[in-house]
Amino acid sequence: MALTDAEQLAYAVAAAKVGRAEGGIPIGAALIVDGEVLAVGHNLRVQRGSAIHHGETNCLENAGRLPASVYARATMVTTLSPCDMCTGAILLYRIPRVIIGENTTFYGGEDYLRSRGVEVVVLDDAECVQMMRDFIAAEPSLWNEDIGEEG
């Protein structure tokens, strides 16, 4: 039985909560293929002192090397609209579908994904919105750093 979009998002939300509990940024992702969760990941920039471990890139790292035929059947699920870096990773591996928890607090590369033929589903999930609003209010300078802005 296939997972609904909301059920898939739950994996990314759980990963985001882990990241926040570790003192990091609450953005999580999951890579789903043929109804199976291949990997989850969360933003680890703070925890690892990393410039590139956003939720989606960390998820791809956790999935490991996969053949193009697997990515071609994949859905990337993310709690927040993907930034340009994560949008590029989605396009690089030709992932055809992206589920986004919310794009209210940050609007990333969705239009570019659509222009390149990627199906983009935005769930406007209240829990994802609140998680980011709470984080941005508590850690505005860390948030600005994560999105490449001066705070």
CSV table of C-alpha atoms in Angstrom, one decimal:
chain,number,residue,atom,x,y,z
A,1,MET,CA,0.0,0.0,0.0
A,2,ALA,CA,1.4,3.4,-1.0
A,3,LEU,CA,2.2,6.0,1.6
A,4,THR,CA,0.1,9.2,1.3
A,5,ASP,CA,1.9,12.5,0.9
A,6,ALA,CA,1.2,13.3,4.6
A,7,GLU,CA,2.5,9.9,5.7
A,8,GLN,CA,5.7,10.5,3.8
A,9,LEU,CA,6.0,14.0,5.3
A,10,ALA,CA,5.9,12.5,8.8
A,11,TYR,CA,9.3,10.9,8.2
A,12,ALA,CA,10.8,14.3,7.3
A,13,VAL,CA,9.1,16.0,10.3
A,14,ALA,CA,10.5,13.4,12.7
A,15,ALA,CA,14.0,14.0,11.2
A,16,ALA,CA,13.6,17.7,11.6
A,17,LYS,CA,12.7,17.3,15.3
A,18,VAL,CA,15.8,15.2,15.8
A,19,GLY,CA,17.9,18.0,14.3
A,20,ARG,CA,16.3,20.6,16.6
A,21,ALA,CA,16.8,18.4,19.6
A,22,GLU,CA,20.5,18.2,18.8
A,23,GLY,CA,20.7,22.1,18.8
A,24,GLY,CA,20.5,22.4,15.0
A,25,ILE,CA,18.1,23.7,12.4
A,26,PRO,CA,14.7,21.9,12.3
A,27,ILE,CA,14.6,20.9,8.6
A,28,GLY,CA,14.2,17.3,7.7
A,29,ALA,CA,13.9,15.2,4.6
A,30,ALA,CA,13.1,11.7,3.4
A,31,LEU,CA,13.8,9.9,0.1
A,32,ILE,CA,11.0,7.6,-0.8
A,33,VAL,CA,11.2,5.1,-3.6
A,34,ASP,CA,8.4,2.7,-4.6
A,35,GLY,CA,6.6,3.4,-1.3
A,36,GLU,CA,9.8,2.5,0.8
A,37,VAL,CA,11.7,5.0,2.8
A,38,LEU,CA,15.3,4.7,1.6
A,39,ALA,CA,16.8,7.4,3.8
A,40,VAL,CA,16.1,10.2,6.0
A,41,GLY,CA,18.2,13.2,6.9
A,42,HIS,CA,18.2,16.5,8.7
A,43,ASN,CA,20.1,19.7,8.6
A,44,LEU,CA,23.5,19.2,10.3
A,45,ARG,CA,25.2,22.5,9.6
A,46,VAL,CA,25.4,23.4,13.3
A,47,GLN,CA,26.2,19.9,14.6
A,48,ARG,CA,29.0,19.2,12.1
A,49,GLY,CA,30.1,22.7,11.3
A,50,SER,CA,29.1,21.9,7.8
A,51,ALA,CA,28.4,24.3,4.9
A,52,ILE,CA,26.4,21.8,2.9
A,53,HIS,CA,24.5,19.4,5.2
A,54,HIS,CA,21.0,20.7,4.7
A,55,GLY,CA,18.1,18.3,5.2
A,56,GLU,CA,17.9,17.2,1.6
A,57,THR,CA,21.6,16.9,1.0
A,58,ASN,CA,22.1,15.0,4.3
A,59,CYS,CA,19.3,12.7,3.2
A,60,LEU,CA,21.0,12.0,-0.1
A,61,GLU,CA,24.2,11.4,1.7
A,62,ASN,CA,22.5,8.9,4.0
A,63,ALA,CA,21.0,7.1,1.0
A,64,GLY,CA,24.4,6.5,-0.4
A,65,ARG,CA,25.2,5.9,-4.1
A,66,LEU,CA,22.2,4.8,-6.0
A,67,PRO,CA,21.7,4.1,-9.7
A,68,ALA,CA,19.9,6.7,-11.9
A,69,SER,CA,17.0,4.3,-12.3
A,70,VAL,CA,16.3,4.5,-8.5
A,71,TYR,CA,16.4,8.3,-8.4
A,72,ALA,CA,14.0,8.3,-11.4
A,73,ARG,CA,11.3,6.7,-9.3
A,74,ALA,CA,12.0,8.7,-6.1
A,75,THR,CA,10.2,11.4,-4.2
A,76,MET,CA,12.2,13.8,-2.1
A,77,VAL,CA,10.2,14.9,0.9
A,78,THR,CA,11.2,18.0,2.8
A,79,THR,CA,9.8,20.0,5.6
A,80,LEU,CA,10.7,23.3,4.0
A,81,SER,CA,10.9,24.6,0.5
A,82,PRO,CA,14.3,23.6,-0.9
A,83,CYS,CA,17.0,26.3,-1.2
A,84,ASP,CA,19.0,26.7,-4.4
A,85,MET,CA,21.6,24.1,-3.3
A,86,CYS,CA,19.1,21.5,-2.5
A,87,THR,CA,17.1,22.3,-5.6
A,88,GLY,CA,20.2,21.7,-7.6
A,89,ALA,CA,20.8,18.3,-6.0
A,90,ILE,CA,17.2,17.3,-6.8
A,91,LEU,CA,17.7,18.3,-10.4
A,92,LEU,CA,21.2,16.7,-10.6
A,93,TYR,CA,19.8,13.3,-9.7
A,94,ARG,CA,16.6,13.8,-11.7
A,95,ILE,CA,14.3,13.2,-8.8
A,96,PRO,CA,10.9,13.6,-10.5
A,97,ARG,CA,8.7,14.5,-7.4
A,98,VAL,CA,9.1,16.7,-4.4
A,99,ILE,CA,6.8,17.0,-1.4
A,100,ILE,CA,7.2,20.2,0.6
A,101,GLY,CA,5.8,20.6,4.1
A,102,GLU,CA,5.6,24.4,3.9
A,103,ASN,CA,6.8,27.4,1.9
A,104,THR,CA,5.4,30.1,4.1
A,105,THR,CA,8.6,30.9,6.1
A,106,PHE,CA,10.9,30.3,3.1
A,107,TYR,CA,10.2,30.1,-0.6
A,108,GLY,CA,13.0,28.3,-2.4
A,109,GLY,CA,13.5,26.8,-5.8
A,110,GLU,CA,10.0,25.5,-6.4
A,111,ASP,CA,9.4,27.5,-9.6
A,112,TYR,CA,12.7,26.4,-11.0
A,113,LEU,CA,11.9,22.7,-10.2
A,114,ARG,CA,8.5,23.1,-11.9
A,115,SER,CA,10.2,24.7,-14.9
A,116,ARG,CA,12.4,21.6,-15.2
A,117,GLY,CA,9.5,19.2,-15.1
A,118,VAL,CA,9.6,18.2,-11.5
A,119,GLU,CA,6.2,17.6,-9.8
A,120,VAL,CA,6.1,19.9,-6.7
A,121,VAL,CA,3.5,19.3,-4.1
A,122,VAL,CA,3.2,21.8,-1.2
A,123,LEU,CA,1.2,20.5,1.8
A,124,ASP,CA,1.1,23.8,3.8
A,125,ASP,CA,1.5,21.7,6.9
A,126,ALA,CA,0.8,23.7,10.1
A,127,GLU,CA,3.3,21.7,12.2
A,128,CYS,CA,6.1,22.5,9.7
A,129,VAL,CA,5.2,26.2,9.6
A,130,GLN,CA,5.1,26.4,13.4
A,131,MET,CA,8.4,24.5,13.8
A,132,MET,CA,10.1,27.0,11.5
A,133,ARG,CA,8.4,30.1,13.0
A,134,ASP,CA,9.5,29.0,16.5
A,135,PHE,CA,13.0,28.4,15.3
A,136,ILE,CA,13.4,31.6,13.4
A,137,ALA,CA,12.1,33.6,16.4
A,138,ALA,CA,14.5,31.8,18.8
A,139,GLU,CA,17.6,31.8,16.5
A,140,PRO,CA,17.3,34.5,13.9
A,141,SER,CA,21.1,34.8,13.2
A,142,LEU,CA,21.4,31.1,12.8
A,143,TRP,CA,18.5,31.0,10.4
A,144,ASN,CA,20.0,33.9,8.4
A,145,GLU,CA,23.3,32.0,8.2
A,146,ASP,CA,21.6,28.9,7.0
A,147,ILE,CA,20.0,30.7,4.1
A,148,GLY,CA,23.1,32.8,3.2
A,149,GLU,CA,21.9,36.1,4.5
A,150,GLU,CA,23.4,38.7,6.8
A,151,GLY,CA,21.5,38.8,10.1
